[in-house]
mmCIF file of C-alpha atoms in Angstrom:
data_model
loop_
_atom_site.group_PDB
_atom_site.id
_atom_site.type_symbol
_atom_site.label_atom_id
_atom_site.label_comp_id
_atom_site.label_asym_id
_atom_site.label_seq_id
_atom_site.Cartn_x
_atom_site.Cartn_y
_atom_site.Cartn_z
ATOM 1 C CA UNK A 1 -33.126 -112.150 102.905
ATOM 2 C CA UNK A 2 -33.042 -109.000 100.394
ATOM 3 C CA UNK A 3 -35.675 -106.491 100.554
ATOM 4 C CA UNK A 4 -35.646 -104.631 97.226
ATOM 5 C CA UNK A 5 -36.503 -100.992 97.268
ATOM 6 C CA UNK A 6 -36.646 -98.714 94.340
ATOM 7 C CA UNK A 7 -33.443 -96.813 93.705
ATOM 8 C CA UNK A 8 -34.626 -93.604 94.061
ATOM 9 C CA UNK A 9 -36.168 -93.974 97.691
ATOM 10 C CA UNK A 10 -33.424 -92.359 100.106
ATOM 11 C CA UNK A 11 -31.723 -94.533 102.866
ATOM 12 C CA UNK A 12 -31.251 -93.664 106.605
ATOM 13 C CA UNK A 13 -28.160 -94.171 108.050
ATOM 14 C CA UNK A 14 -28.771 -93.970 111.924
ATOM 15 C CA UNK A 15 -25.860 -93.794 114.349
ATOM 16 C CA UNK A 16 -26.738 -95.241 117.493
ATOM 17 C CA UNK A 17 -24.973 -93.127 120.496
ATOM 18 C CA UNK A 18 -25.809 -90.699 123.151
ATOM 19 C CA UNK A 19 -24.552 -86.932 122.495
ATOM 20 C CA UNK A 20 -21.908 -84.510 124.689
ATOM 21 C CA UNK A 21 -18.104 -84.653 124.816
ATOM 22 C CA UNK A 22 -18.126 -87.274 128.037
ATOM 23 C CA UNK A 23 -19.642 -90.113 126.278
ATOM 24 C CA UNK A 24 -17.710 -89.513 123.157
ATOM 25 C CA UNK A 25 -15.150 -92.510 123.221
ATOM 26 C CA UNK A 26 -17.667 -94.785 125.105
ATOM 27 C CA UNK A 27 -18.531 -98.140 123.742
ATOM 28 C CA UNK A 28 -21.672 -97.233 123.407
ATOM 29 C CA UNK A 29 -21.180 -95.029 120.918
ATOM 30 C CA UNK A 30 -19.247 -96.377 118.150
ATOM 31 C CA UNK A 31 -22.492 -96.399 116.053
ATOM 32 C CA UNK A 32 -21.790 -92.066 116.038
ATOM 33 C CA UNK A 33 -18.080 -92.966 115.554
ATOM 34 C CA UNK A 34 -18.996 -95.163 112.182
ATOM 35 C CA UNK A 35 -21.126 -92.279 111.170
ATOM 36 C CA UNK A 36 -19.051 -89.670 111.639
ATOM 37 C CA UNK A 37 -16.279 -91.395 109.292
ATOM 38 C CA UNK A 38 -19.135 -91.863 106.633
ATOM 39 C CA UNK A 39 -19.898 -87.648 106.878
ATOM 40 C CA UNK A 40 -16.479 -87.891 106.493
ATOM 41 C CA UNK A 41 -16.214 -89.756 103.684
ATOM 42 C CA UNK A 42 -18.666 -87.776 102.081
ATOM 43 C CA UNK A 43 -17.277 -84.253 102.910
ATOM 44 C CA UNK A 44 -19.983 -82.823 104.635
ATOM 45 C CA UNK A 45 -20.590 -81.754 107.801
ATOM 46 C CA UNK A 46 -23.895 -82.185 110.257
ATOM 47 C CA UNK A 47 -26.534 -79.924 111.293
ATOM 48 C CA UNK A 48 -29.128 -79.669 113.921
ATOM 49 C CA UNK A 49 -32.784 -81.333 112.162
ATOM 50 C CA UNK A 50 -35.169 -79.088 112.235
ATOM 51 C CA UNK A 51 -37.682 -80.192 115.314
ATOM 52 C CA UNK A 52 -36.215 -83.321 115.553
ATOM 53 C CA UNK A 53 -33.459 -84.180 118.010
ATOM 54 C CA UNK A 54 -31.064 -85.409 115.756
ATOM 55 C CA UNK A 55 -27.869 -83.952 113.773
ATOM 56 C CA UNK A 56 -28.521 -84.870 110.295
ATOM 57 C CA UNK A 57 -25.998 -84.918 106.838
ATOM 58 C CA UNK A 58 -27.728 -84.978 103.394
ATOM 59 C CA UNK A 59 -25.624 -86.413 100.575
ATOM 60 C CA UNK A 60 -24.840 -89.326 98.483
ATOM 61 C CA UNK A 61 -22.846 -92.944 98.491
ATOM 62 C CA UNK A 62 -21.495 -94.571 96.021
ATOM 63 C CA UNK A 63 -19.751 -94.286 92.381
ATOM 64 C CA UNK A 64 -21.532 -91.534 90.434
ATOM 65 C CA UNK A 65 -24.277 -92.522 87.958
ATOM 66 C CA UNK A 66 -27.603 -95.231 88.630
ATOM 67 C CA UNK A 67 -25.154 -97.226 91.601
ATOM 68 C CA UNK A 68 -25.179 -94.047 93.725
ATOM 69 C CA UNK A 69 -27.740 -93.841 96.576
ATOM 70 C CA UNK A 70 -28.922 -90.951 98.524
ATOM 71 C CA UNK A 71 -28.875 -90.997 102.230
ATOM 72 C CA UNK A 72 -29.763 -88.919 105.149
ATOM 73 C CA UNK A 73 -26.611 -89.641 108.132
ATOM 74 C CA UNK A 74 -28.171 -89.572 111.171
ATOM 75 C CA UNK A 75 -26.905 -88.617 114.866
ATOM 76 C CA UNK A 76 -29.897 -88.749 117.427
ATOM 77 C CA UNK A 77 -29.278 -86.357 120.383
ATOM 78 C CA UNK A 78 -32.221 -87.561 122.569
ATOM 79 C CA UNK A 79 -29.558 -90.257 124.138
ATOM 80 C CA UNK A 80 -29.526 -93.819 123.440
ATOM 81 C CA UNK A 81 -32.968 -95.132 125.082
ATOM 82 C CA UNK A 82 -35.034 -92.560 122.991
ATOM 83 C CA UNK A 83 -33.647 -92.619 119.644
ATOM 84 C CA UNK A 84 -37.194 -94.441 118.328
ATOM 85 C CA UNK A 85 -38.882 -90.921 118.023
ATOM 86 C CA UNK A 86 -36.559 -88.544 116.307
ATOM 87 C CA UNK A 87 -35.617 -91.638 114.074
ATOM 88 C CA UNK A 88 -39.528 -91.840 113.420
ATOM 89 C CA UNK A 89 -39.515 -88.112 112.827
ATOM 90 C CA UNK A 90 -36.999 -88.419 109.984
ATOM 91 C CA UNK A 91 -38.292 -91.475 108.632
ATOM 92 C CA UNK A 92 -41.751 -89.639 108.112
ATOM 93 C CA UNK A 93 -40.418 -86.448 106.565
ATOM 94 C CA UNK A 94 -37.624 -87.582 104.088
ATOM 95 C CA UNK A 95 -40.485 -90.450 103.191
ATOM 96 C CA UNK A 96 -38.150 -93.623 103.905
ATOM 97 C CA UNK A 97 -39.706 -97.291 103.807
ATOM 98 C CA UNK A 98 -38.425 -98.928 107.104
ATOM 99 C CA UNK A 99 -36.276 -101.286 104.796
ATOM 100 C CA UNK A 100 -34.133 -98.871 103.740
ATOM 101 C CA UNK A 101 -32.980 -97.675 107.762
ATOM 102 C CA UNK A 102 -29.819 -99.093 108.773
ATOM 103 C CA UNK A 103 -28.954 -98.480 112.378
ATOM 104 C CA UNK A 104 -25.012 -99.218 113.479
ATOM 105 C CA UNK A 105 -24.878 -100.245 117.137
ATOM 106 C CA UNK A 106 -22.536 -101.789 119.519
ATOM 107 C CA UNK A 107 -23.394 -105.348 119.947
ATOM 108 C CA UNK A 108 -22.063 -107.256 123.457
ATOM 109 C CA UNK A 109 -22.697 -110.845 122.031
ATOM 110 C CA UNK A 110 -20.091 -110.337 119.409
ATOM 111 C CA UNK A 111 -16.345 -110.260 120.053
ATOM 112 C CA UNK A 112 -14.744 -107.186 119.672
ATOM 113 C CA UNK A 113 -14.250 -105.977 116.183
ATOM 114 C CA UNK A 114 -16.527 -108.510 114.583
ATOM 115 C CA UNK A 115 -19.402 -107.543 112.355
ATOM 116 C CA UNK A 116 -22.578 -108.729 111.750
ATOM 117 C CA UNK A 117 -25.141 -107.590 109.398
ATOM 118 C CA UNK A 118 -28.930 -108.376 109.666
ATOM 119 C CA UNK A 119 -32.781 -107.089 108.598
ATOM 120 C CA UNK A 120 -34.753 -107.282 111.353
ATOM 121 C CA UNK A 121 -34.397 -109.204 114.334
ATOM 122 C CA UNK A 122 -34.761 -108.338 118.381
ATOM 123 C CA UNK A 123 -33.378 -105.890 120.300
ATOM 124 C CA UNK A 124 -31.116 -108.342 122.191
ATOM 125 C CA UNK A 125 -31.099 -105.518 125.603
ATOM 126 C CA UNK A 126 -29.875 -102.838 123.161
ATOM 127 C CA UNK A 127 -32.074 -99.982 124.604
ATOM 128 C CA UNK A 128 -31.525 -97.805 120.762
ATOM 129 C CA UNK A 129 -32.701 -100.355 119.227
ATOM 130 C CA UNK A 130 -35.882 -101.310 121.887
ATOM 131 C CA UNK A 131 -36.521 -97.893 121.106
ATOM 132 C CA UNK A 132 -36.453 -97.335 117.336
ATOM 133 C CA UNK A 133 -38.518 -100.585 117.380
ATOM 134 C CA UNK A 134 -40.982 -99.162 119.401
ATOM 135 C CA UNK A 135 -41.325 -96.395 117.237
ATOM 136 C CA UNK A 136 -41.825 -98.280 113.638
ATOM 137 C CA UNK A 137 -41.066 -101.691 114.097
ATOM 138 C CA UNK A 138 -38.362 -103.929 113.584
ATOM 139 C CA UNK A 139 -37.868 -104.769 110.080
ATOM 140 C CA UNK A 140 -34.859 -102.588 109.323
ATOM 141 C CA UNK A 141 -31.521 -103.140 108.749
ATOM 142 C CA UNK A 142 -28.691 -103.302 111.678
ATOM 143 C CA UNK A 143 -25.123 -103.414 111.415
ATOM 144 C CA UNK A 144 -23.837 -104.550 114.515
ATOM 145 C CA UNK A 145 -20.347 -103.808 115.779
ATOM 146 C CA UNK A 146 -19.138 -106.326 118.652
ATOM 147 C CA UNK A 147 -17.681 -105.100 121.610
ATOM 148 C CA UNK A 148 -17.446 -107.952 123.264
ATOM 149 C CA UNK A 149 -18.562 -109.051 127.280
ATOM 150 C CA UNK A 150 -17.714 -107.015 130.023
ATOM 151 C CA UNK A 151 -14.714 -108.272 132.223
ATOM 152 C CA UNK A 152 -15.735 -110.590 135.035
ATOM 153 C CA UNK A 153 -18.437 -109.068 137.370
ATOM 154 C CA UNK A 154 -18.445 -105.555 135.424
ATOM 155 C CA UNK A 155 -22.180 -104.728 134.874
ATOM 156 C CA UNK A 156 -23.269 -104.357 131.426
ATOM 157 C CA UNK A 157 -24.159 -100.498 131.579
ATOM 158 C CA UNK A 158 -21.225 -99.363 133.317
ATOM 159 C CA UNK A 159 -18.994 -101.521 130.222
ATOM 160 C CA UNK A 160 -20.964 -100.066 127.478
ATOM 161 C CA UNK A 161 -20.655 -96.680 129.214
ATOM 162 C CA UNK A 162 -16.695 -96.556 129.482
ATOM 163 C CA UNK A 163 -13.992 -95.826 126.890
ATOM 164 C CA UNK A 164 -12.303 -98.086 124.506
ATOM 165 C CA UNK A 165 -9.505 -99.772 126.434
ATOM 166 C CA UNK A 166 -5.997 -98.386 125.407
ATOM 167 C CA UNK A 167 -5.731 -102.039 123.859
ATOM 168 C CA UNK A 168 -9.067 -101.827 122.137
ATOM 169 C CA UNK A 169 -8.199 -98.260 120.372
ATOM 170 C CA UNK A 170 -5.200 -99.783 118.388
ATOM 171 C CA UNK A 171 -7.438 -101.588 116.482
ATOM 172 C CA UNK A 172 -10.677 -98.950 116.643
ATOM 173 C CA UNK A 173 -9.933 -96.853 113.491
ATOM 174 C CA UNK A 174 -9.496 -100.020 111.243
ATOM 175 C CA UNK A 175 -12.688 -101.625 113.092
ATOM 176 C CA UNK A 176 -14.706 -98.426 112.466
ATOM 177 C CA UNK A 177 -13.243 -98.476 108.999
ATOM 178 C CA UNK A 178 -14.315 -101.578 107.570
ATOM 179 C CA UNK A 179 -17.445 -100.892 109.515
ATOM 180 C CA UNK A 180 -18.494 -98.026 107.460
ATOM 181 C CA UNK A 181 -17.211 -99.925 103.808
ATOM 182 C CA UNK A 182 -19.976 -102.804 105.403
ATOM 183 C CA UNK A 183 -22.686 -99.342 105.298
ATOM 184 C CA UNK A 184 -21.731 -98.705 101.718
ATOM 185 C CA UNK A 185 -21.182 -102.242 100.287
ATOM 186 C CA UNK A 186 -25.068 -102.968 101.791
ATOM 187 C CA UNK A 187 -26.608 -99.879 100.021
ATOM 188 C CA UNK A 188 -24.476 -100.406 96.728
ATOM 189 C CA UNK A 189 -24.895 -104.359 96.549
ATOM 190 C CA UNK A 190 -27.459 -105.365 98.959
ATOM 191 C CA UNK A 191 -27.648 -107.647 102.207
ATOM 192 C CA UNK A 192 -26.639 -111.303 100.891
ATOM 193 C CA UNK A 193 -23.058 -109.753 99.312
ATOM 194 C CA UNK A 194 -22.214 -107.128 102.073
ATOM 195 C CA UNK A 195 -22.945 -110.355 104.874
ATOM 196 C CA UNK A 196 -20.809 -112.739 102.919
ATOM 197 C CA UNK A 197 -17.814 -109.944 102.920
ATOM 198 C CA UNK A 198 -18.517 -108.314 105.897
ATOM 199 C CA UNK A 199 -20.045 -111.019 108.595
ATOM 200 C CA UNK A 200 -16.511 -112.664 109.939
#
């Protein structure tokens, strides 16, 4: 399903992560580490938003001209089970219909590496996403990283809170990579083409 918005409205990009140096490499947070390479990408660099708790980057994707899109990259720093109300916050003052937020998130019912795209949906136990749809509902977009199970009788929040294993961060950067092409191919093309490249 494609939701068609006008051009013109601006997307947010929401990185899904919880802030400060120790949680950096987590699982947890490879929605920030997605981000981060689109700021990157872009050439600009974040800053604190206003009253909300969130690092924000204004700017554009895509090839110059009518393709472009503007988008506000967003880092909440309210950690992961309150993202809903800075998310909210932004969402209200840059004026952005619901179907044009995309929130990247670590998925555990998804090998690692895999992507999946999707509008809408449940939370699935993903407590930034229980909490952005608390705060506006559910029908926005998700693009959901897998990280896989944790090993044998590991809980789930002490997997999603530790690092990449040493094995894991060979492959992160290309992971993360074609993660953040998925972000740009949805906002350039839409949801049916960027899920029939990017959903493996």
């Amino acid at each position: 399903m494609d939701v068609t918005t006008p051009a013109s409205d601006p997307w947010l990009i929401v990185g899904l992560g919880n802030p400060g140096p120790e949680y950096a490499m987590n699982r947890h947070n490879v929605g920030f580490m997605v981000v981060d390479l689109l700021a990157e990408r872009i050439g600009g660099k974040f800053k604190r938003a206003g009253k909300a708790q969130a690092q924000v980057l204004e700017g554009r994707i895509g090839p110059v001209g009518p393709a472009s899109r503007r988008v506000v990259i967003v880092k909440p720093t309210s950690y992961m089970n309150l993202s809903g109300g800075p998310v909210n916050a932004l969402r209200d003052f840059y004026k952005v219909p619901v179907a044009n937020i995309v929130a990247v998130h670590d998925e555990l019912d998804i090998d690692y590496g895999v992507l999946r795209l999707k509008l809408g949906g449940g939370d699935n136990g993903h407590n930034g996403l229980k909490s952005m749809t608390k705060a506006m509902g559910a029908d926005y977009h998700r693009v959901r990283f897998g990280i896989g199970r944790p090993p044998g009788r590991m809980q789930v929040a002490d997997f999603v809170l530790k690092d990449f294993s040493s094995a894991e961060r060979k492959e992160l950067d290309y992971f993360v990579d074609r993660a953040a092409d998925a972000v740009e191919c949805l906002l350039a093309e839409g949801l049916e083409r960027a899920q029939s490249t990017y959903n493996s």
